[in-house]
Coordinates of C-alpha atoms in Angstrom, one line a residue:
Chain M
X1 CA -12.5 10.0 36.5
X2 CA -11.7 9.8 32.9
X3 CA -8.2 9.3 31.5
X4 CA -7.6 10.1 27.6
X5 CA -6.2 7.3 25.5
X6 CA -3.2 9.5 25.1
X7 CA -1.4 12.1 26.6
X8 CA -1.4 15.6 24.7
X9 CA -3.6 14.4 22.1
X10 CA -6.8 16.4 23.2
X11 CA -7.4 19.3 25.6
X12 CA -11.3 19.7 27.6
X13 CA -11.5 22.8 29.3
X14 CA -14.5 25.5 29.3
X15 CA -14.5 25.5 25.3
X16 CA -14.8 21.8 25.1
X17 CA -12.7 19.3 23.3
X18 CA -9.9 20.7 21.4
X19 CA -7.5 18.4 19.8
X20 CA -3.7 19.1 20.2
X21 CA -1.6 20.1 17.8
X22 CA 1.5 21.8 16.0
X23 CA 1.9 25.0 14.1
X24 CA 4.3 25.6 11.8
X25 CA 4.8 30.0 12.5
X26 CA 7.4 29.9 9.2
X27 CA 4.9 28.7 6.8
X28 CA 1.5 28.5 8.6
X29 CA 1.2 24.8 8.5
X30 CA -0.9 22.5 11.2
X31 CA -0.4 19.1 12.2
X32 CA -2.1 16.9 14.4
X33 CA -0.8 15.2 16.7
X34 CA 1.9 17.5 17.9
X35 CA 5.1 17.3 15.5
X36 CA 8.9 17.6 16.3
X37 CA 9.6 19.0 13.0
X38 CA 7.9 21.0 10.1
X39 CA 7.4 18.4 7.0
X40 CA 7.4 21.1 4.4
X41 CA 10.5 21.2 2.2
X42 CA 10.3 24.7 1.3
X43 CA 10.0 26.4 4.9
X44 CA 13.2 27.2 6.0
X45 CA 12.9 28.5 9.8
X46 CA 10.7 25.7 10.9
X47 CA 9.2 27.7 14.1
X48 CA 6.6 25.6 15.4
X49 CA 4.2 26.1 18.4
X50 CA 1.5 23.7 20.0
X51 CA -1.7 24.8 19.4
X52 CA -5.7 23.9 19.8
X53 CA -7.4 23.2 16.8
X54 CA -10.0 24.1 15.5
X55 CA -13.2 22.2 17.0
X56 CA -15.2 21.8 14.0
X57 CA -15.6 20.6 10.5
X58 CA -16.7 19.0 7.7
X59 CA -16.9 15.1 6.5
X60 CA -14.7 14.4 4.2
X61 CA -15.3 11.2 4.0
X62 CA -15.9 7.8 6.5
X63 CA -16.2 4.3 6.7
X64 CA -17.6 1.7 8.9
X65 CA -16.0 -0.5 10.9
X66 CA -17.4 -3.7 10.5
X67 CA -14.8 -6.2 12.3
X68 CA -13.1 -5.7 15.9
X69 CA -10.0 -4.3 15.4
X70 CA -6.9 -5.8 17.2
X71 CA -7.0 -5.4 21.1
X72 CA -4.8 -2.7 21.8
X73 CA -8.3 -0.7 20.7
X74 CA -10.3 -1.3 23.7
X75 CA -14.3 -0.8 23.7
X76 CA -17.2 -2.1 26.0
X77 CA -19.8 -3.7 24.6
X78 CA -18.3 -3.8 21.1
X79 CA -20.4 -3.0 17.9
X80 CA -20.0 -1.5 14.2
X81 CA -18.8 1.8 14.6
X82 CA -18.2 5.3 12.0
X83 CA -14.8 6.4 11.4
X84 CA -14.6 9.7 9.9
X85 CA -11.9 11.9 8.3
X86 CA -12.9 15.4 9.0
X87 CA -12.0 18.5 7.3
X88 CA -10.7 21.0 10.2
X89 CA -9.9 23.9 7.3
X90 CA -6.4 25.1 6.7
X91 CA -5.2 21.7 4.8
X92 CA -6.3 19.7 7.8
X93 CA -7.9 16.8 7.6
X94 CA -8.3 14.6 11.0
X95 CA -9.6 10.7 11.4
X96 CA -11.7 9.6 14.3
X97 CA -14.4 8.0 15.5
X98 CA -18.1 9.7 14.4
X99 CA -20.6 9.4 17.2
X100 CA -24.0 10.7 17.7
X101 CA -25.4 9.7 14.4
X102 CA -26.6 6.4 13.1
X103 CA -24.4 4.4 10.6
X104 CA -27.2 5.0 7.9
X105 CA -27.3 8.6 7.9
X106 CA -23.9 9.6 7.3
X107 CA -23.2 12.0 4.8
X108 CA -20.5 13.4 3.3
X109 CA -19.8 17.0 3.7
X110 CA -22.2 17.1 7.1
X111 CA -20.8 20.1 10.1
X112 CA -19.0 18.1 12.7
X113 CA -17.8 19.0 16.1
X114 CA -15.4 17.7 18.3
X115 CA -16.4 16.1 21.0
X116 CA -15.3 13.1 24.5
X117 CA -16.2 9.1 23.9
X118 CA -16.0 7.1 26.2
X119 CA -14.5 3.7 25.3
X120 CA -14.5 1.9 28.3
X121 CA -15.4 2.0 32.2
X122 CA -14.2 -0.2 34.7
X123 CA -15.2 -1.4 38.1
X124 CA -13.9 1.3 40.1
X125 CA -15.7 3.8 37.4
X126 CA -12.4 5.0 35.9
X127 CA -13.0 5.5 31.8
X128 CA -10.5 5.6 29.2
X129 CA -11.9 8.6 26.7
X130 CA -11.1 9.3 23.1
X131 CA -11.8 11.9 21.2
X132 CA -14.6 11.7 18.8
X133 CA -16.8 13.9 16.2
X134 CA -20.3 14.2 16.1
X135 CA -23.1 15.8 14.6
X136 CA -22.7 19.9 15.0
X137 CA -26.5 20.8 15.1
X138 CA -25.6 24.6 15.5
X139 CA -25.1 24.3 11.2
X140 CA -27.0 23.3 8.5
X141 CA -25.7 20.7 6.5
X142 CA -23.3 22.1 3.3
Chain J
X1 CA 27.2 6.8 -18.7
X2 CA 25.0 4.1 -17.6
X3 CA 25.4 0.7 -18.7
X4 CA 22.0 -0.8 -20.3
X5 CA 20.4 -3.5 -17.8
X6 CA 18.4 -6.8 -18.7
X7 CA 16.0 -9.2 -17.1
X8 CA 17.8 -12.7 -17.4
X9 CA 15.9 -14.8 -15.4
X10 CA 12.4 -14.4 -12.9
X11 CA 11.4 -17.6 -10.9
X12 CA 8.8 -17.3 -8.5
X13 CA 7.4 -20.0 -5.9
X14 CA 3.6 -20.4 -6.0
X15 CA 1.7 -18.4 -3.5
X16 CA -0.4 -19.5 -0.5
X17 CA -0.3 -20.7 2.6
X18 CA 3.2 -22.6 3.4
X19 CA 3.4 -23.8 7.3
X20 CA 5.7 -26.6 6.5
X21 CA 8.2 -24.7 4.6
X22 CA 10.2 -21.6 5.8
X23 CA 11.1 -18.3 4.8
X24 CA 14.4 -19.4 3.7
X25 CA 13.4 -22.6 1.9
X26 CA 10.9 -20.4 -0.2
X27 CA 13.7 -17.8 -1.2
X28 CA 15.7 -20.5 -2.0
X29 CA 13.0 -22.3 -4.4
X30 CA 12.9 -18.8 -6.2
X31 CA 16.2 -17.7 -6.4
X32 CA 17.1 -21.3 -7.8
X33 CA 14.2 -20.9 -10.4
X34 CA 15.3 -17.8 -11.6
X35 CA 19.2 -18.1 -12.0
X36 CA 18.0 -21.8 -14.1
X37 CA 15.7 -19.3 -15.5
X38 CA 18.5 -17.3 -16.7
X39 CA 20.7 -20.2 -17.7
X40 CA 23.2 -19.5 -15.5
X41 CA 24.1 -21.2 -12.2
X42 CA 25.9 -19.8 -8.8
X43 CA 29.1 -19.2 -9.1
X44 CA 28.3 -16.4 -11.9
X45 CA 26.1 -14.5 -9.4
X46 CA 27.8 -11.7 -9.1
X47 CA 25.6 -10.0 -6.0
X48 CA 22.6 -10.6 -4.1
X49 CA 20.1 -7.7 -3.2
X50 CA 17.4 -9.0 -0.6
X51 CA 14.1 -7.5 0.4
X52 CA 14.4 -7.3 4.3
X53 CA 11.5 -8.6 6.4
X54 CA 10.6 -8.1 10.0
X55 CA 8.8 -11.5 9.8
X56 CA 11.0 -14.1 9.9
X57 CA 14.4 -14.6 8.6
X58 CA 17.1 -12.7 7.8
X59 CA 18.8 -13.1 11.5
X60 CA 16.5 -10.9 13.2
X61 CA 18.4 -7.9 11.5
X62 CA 16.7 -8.2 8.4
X63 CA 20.0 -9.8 6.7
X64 CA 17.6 -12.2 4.4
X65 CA 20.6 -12.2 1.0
X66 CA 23.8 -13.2 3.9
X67 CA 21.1 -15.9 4.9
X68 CA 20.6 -17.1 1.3
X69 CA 23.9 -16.7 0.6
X70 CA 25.3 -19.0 3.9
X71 CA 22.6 -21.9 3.0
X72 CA 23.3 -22.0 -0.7
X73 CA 26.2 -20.5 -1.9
X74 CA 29.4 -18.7 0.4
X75 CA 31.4 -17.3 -2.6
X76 CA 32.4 -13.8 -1.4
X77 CA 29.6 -11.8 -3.2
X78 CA 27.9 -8.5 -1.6
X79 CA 25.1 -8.7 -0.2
X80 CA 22.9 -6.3 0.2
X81 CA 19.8 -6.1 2.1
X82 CA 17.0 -3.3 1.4
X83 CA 13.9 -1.9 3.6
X84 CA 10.8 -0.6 2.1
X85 CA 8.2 -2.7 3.4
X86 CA 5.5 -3.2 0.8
X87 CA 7.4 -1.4 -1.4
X88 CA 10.9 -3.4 -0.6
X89 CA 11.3 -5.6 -3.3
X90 CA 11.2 -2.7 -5.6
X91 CA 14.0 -0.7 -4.1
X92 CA 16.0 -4.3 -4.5
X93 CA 15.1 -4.0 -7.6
X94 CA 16.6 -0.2 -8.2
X95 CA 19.7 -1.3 -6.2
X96 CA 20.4 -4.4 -8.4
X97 CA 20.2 -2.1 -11.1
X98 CA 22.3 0.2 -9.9
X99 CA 25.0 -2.3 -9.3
X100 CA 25.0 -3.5 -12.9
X101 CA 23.9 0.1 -14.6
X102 CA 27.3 1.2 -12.7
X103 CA 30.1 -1.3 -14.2
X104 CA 30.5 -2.7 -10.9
X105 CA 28.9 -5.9 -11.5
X106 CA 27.5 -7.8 -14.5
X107 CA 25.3 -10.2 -13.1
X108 CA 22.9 -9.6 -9.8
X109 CA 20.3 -11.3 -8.2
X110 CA 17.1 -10.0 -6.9
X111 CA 15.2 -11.4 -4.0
X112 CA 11.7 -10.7 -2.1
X113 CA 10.4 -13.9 0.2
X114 CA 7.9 -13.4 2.7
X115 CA 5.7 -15.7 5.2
X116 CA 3.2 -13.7 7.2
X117 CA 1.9 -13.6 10.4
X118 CA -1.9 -14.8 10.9
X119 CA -4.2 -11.9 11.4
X120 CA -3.2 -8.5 11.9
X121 CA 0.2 -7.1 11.7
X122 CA 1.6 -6.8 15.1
X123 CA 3.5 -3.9 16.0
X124 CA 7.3 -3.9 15.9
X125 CA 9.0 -4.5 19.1
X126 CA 10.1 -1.1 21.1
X127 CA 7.4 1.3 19.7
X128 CA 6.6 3.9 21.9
X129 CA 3.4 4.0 24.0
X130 CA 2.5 7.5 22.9
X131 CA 1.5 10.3 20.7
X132 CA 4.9 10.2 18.6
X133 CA 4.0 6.6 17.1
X134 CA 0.9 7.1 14.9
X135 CA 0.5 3.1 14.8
X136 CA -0.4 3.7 18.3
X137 CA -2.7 6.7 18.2
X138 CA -4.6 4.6 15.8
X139 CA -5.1 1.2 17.2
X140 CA -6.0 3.0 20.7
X141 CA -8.3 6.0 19.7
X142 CA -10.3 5.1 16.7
X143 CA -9.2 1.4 16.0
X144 CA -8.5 2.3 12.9
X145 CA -7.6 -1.1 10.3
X146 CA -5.8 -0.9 7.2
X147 CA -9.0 -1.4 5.6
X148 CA -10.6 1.3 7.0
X149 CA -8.1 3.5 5.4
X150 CA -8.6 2.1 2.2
X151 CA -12.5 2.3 2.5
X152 CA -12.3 6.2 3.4
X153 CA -10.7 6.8 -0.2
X154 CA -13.4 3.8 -1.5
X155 CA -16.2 6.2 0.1
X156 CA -14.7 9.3 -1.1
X157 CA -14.6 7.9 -5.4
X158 CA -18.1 6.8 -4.6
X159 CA -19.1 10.2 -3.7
X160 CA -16.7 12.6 -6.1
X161 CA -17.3 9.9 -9.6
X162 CA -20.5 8.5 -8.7
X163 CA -18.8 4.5 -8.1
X164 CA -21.0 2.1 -7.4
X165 CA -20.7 -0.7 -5.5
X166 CA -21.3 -3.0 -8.2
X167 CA -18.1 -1.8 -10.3
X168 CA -16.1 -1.8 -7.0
X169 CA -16.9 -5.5 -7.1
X170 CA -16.0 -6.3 -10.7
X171 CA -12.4 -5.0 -9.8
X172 CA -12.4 -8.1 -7.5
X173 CA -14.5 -10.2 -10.6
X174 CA -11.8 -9.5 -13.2
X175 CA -8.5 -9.8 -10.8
X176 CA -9.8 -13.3 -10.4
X177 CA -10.8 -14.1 -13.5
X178 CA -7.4 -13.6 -14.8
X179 CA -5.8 -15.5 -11.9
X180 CA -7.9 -18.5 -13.1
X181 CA -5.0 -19.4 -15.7
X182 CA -2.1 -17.9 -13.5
X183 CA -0.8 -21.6 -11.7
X184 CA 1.4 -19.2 -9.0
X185 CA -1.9 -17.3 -7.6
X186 CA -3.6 -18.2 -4.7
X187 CA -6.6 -17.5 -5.0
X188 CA -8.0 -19.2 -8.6
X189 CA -11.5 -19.5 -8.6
X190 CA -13.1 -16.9 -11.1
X191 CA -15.8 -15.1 -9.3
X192 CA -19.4 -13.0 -9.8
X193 CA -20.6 -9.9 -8.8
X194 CA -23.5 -11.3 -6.4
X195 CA -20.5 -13.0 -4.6
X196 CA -18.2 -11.0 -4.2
X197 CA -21.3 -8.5 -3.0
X198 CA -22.1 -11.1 -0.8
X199 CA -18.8 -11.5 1.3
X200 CA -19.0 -10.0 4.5
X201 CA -18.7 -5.9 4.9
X202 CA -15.5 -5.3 6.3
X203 CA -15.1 -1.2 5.9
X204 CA -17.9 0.1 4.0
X205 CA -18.0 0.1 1.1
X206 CA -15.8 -2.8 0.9
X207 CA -16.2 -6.2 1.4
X208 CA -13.9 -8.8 2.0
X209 CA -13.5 -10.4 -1.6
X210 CA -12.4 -6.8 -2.6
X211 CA -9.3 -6.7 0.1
X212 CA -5.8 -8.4 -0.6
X213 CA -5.6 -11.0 2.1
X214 CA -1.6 -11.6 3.6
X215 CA -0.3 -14.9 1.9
X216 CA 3.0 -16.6 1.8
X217 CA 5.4 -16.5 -1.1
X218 CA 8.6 -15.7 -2.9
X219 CA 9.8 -14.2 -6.0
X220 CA 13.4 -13.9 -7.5
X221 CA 14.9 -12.1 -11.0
X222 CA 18.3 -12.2 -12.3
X223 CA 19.3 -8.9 -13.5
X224 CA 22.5 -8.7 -16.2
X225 CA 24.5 -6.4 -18.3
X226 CA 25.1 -7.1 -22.1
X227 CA 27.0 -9.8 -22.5
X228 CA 24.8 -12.0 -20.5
X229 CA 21.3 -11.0 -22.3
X230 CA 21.7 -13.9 -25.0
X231 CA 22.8 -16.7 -22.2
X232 CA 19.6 -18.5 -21.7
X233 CA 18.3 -18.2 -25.8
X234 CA 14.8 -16.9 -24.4
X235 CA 13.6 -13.9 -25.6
X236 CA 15.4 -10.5 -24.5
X237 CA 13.6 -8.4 -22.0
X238 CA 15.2 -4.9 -21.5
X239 CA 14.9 -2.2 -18.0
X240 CA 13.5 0.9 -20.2
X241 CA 12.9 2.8 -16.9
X242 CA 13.0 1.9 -12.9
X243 CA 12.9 4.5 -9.8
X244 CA 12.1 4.4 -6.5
X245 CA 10.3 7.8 -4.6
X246 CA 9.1 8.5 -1.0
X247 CA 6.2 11.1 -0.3
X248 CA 5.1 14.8 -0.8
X249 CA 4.9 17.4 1.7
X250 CA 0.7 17.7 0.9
X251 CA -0.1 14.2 -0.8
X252 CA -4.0 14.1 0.4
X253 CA -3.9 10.5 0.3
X254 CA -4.9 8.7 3.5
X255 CA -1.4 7.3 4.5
X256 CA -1.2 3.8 6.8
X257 CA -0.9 4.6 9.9
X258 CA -1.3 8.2 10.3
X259 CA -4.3 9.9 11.8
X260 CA -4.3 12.9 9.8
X261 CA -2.9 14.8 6.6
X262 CA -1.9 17.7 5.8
X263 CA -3.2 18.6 2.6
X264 CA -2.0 21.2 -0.2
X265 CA -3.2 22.2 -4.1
X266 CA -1.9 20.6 -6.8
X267 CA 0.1 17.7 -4.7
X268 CA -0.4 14.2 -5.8
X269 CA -2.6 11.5 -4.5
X270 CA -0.6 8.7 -3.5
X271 CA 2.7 10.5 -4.5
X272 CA 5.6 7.9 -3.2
X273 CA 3.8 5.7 -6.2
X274 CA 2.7 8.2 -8.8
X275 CA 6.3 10.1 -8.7
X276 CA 8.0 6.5 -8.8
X277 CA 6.1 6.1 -12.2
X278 CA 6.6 8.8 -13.3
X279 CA 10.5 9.4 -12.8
X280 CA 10.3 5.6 -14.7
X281 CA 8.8 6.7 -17.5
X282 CA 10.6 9.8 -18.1
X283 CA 13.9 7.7 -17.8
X284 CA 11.9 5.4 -20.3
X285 CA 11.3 8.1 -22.4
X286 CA 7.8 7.1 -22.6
X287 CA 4.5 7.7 -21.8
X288 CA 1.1 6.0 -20.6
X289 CA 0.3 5.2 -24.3
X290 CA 3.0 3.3 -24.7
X291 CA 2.6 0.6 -21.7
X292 CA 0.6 -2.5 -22.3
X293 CA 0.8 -4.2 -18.9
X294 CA -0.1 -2.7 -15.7
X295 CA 1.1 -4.3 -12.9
X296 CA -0.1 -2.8 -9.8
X297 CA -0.5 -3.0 -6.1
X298 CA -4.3 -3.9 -5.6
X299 CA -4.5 -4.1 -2.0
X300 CA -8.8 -3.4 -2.4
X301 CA -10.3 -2.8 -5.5
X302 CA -10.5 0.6 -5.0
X303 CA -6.6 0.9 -6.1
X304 CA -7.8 -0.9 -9.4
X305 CA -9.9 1.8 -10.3
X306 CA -7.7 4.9 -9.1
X307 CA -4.1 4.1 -9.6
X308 CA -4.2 4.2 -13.4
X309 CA -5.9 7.6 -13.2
X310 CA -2.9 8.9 -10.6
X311 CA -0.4 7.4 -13.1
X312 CA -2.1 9.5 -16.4
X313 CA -2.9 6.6 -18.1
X314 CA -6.8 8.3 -18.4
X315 CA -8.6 10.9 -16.5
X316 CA -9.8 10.9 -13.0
X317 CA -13.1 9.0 -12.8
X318 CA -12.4 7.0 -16.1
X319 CA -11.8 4.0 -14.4
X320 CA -15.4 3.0 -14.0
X321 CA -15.8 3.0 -17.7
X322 CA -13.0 1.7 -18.5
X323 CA -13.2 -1.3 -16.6
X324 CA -17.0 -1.8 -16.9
X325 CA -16.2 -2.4 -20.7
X326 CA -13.5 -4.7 -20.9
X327 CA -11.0 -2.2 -21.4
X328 CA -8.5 -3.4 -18.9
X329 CA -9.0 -7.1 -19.1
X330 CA -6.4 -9.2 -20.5
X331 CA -6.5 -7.8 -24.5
X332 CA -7.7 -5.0 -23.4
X333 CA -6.1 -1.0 -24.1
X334 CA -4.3 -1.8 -20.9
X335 CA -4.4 -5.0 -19.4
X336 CA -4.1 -4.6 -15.5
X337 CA -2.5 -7.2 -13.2
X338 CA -2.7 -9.8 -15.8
X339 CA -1.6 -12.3 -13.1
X340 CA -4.4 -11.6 -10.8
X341 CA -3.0 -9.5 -8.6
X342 CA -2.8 -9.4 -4.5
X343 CA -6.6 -10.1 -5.0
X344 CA -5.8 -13.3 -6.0
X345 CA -1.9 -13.7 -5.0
X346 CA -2.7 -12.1 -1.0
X347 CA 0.3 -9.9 -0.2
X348 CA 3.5 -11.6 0.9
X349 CA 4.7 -8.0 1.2
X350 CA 8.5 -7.6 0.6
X351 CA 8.2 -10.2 -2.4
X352 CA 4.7 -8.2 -3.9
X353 CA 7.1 -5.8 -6.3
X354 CA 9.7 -8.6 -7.2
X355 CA 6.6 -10.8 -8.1
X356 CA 5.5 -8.1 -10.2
X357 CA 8.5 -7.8 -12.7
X358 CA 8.3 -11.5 -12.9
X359 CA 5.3 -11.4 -13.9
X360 CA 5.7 -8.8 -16.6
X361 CA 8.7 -10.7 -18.0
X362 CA 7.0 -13.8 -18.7
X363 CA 4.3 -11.6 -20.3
X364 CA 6.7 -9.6 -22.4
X365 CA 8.5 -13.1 -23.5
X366 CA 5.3 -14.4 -24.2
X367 CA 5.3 -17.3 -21.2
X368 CA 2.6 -16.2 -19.5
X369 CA 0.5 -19.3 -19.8
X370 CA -3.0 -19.2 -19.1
X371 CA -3.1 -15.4 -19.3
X372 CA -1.2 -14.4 -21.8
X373 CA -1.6 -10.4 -22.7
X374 CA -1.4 -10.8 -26.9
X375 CA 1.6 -9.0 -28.6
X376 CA 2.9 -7.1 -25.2
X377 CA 5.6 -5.2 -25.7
X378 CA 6.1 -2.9 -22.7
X379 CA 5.1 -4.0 -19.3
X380 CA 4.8 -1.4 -16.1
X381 CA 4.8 -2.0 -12.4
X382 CA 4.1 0.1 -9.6
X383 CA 4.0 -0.4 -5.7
X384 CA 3.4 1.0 -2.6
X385 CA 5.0 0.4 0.8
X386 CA 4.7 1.8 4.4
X387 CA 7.2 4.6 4.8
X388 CA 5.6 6.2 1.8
X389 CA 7.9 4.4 -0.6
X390 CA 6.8 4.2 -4.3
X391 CA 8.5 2.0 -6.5
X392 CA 8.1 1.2 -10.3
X393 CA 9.8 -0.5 -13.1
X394 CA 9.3 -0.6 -17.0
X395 CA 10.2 -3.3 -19.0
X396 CA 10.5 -3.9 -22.8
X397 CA 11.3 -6.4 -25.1

């Protein structure tokens, strides 16, 4: 059983992971996570609808996180991680964790898909699961 | 028609770590500082503006200037009481200004005082478990620090000008090396490359000598119209320019504590700050060229190296260069954080921005012992605060 760290911040069906968000129909802006309101100052109907975002994307840049972070960011057997903000297209660009690829072979501009992490997994086998990005091997690097 | 606004008086108590004395007490210190400063005493305090903490203080409803006011001095004054966060101290600043620039007061005290929690910032009370608070979303599905979002622009520079990890560091070499004659900064011990290279990796690429620890501290100015600016004999320092901003629909910058951005063309980095400085300037009537003193928020030294490229004083990817050669140290073209900035200070957050325009008064009346900028004339600040509030101020003598 796997419960996401939030409600209505990703979708997995048959496509895969899909991360949740908002488009603006007035002005063709997206947002992640789902917004109540359109942010741009110029669009004037503000029509929005939830959509699934597109599930890959470049690096735009990362870092690594060296240090636990507070608890409310629960992880078994803690160590270093990547955290990447990814390029979705369309003015998008998403933060999360990287997975799949080792801390020393990060690159900047690599193809990225989304993709399930587990976090934790407790006794009864119930896992909390984030979403996560990690090397899209269907594209050569740009 | 405005009315012309001066400095009077800046006071500041020193900044570190101050268990035994509390939020209150180190307000008081300040404000009593700066109105002696000013050569003026209470009863000519004609309003109090307070940067309001959720900390400690200020009643629990961020009422930190009714506080002061009810310990020191009950003589009928307004007080008011500003939010901003980082950036707090600054929008005092603009409403003290205000108040004076107006006619409706002639003399008006300015107040930031901050003790901080150990660790990390806690979340406030009564956020919601859920997708609508981003502080959440980040903590729970990346663990996402403030560092981290300071080392994803870091990485970015390094990759787009070709940084290095050594300059990176020399940000953190030269912030210290100017706090070694500042007597209010924490932090005072001049520093080396290999050291500051040698702290521990906290978000690559930055280590932990190059991140603004949270300290405790409080800063205070007087503000005044005309017929006050000769009161204390010290040397007049004029408000050429001071604005607050929030955000652009677009700003690319990587904004605490969201977990994405919505990017568009030709839309600032950072643009709370950069359109506070510029909305300063133009109310200045000046530009880059004409400032000597930087004072910015250096939370890593990644802001060192990027913030004066955002605010046009030289092109994007300059900064290496510029501080590689010297060109920002104290006698510099433009001396940046002269007092050693949050490097060396750590952040005591709602009294960062009043610390700042302290700091660039005593520069621009040429009592900034120990790191005195030669012959400054014209000092800048510039903050940032959660909320996406910019705030800057120009001063002249």
């Amino acid at each position: 059983m796997q419960i996401p760290v939030a409600e209505g911040l990703f979708a997995v069906n048959g496509a895969g992971v899909q991360l949740i968000g908002t488009r603006c129909c007035s002005c063709d802006t997206l947002y992640f996570p789902q917004t109540p309101g359109c942010r741009n100052p110029l669009c004037r109907d503000k029509q929005l609808e939830q959509v699934l975002l597109p599930d890959r994307g470049t690096l735009y840049s990362y870092t690594v996180q060296r240090y636990q972070p507070p608890a409310l960011f629960a992880m078994d057997a803690w160590s270093p991680y990547a955290l990447g903000l990814v390029d979705l297209g369309h003015g998008l660009r998403v933060m999360g964790m990287l997975d799949d690829v080792p801390l020393d072979k990060i690159a900047i501009g690599m193809a990225l898909k989304l993709s399930l992490r587990t976090l934790t997994t407790d006794e009864n086998g119930q896992s909390r699961v984030t979403y996560a990005f990690v090397p899209d091997t269907t594209k050569d690097h740009a | 028609m405005t009315k012309p606004v001066h400095v009077l008086g800046a006071g500041a108590h020193p900044w570190g770590k101050w268990p035994n004395r509390s939020q209150l007490q180190l307000a008081i210190d300040a404000l009593a500082m700066a109105i002696d400063d000013a050569g003026l005493s209470w009863p000519e305090i004609q309003g109090l503006v307070a940067a309001s903490s959720r900390f400690e203080g200020g009643m629990g409803w961020g009422l930190h200037a009714n506080e002061v006011v009810q310990a020191v001095a009950e003589q009928g004054i307004p007080c008011v009481n500003v939010g901003g966060a980082c950036a707090a101290g600054a929008i005092a600043f603009q409403t003290a200004y205000s108040m004076i620039a107006s006619g409706q007061c002639d003399v008006v005290a300015v107040l930031g005082a901050e003790r901080m929690p150990k660790g990390f910032i806690p979340r406030p009370p009564g956020s919601q478990d859920d997708i609508t608070d981003s502080d959440y979303l980040r903590w729970v599905a990346m663990g996402a620090t403030n560092p981290a979002y300071w080392a994803i622009e870091a990485n970015r520079r390094k990759h787009d000008f070709g940084t290095t990890d050594a300059t990176l560091a020399q940000a953190s070499v030269l912030m210290r090396r100017n706090a070694a004659g500042n007597r209010l900064a924490r932090f005072r011990n001049p520093t080396t490359i290999d050291e500051v290279l040698a702290s521990p990796m906290v978000s690559d690429p930055l280590h932990l000598l190059e991140i603004c620890p949270v300290s405790d501290g409080a800063a205070a100015l007087i503000l005044g119209s005309e017929q006050y600016v000769q009161r204390s004999g010290k040397r007049p320092v004029h408000v050429a320019g001071c604005a607050i901003a929030t955000g652009q629909f677009g700003d690319p910058g990587r904004r605490i504590p969201t977990i994405s951005s919505t990017v568009r063309d030709d839309v600032s980095h950072t643009s709370e700050v950069t359109t506070a400085v510029q909305r300063a300037l133009a109310m200045a009537g000046m530009g880059p060229n004409d400032i000597d003193i930087l004072e910015m928020a250096d939370n890593t030294a990644w802001h060192l190296l990027a913030w004066p490229e955002l605010f046009g004083f030289y092109e994007a990817g300059q900064g290496d260069w510029m501080l590689n050669n010297g060109k920002l140290d104290i006698g510099g073209d433009l001396a940046v954080n002269p007092s050693g900035g949050f490097l060396s200070f750590g952040e005591a957050t709602t009294a960062q921005a009043v610390l700042q325009v302290c700091e660039l008064t005593w520069q621009l009346r040429g009592e900034a012992q120990g790191h005195q900028v030669p012959d400054a004339r014209v000092g800048m600040s510039a903050v940032l605060g959660l909320g996406a509030n910019g705030g800057s101020v120009i001063l002249k003598t």
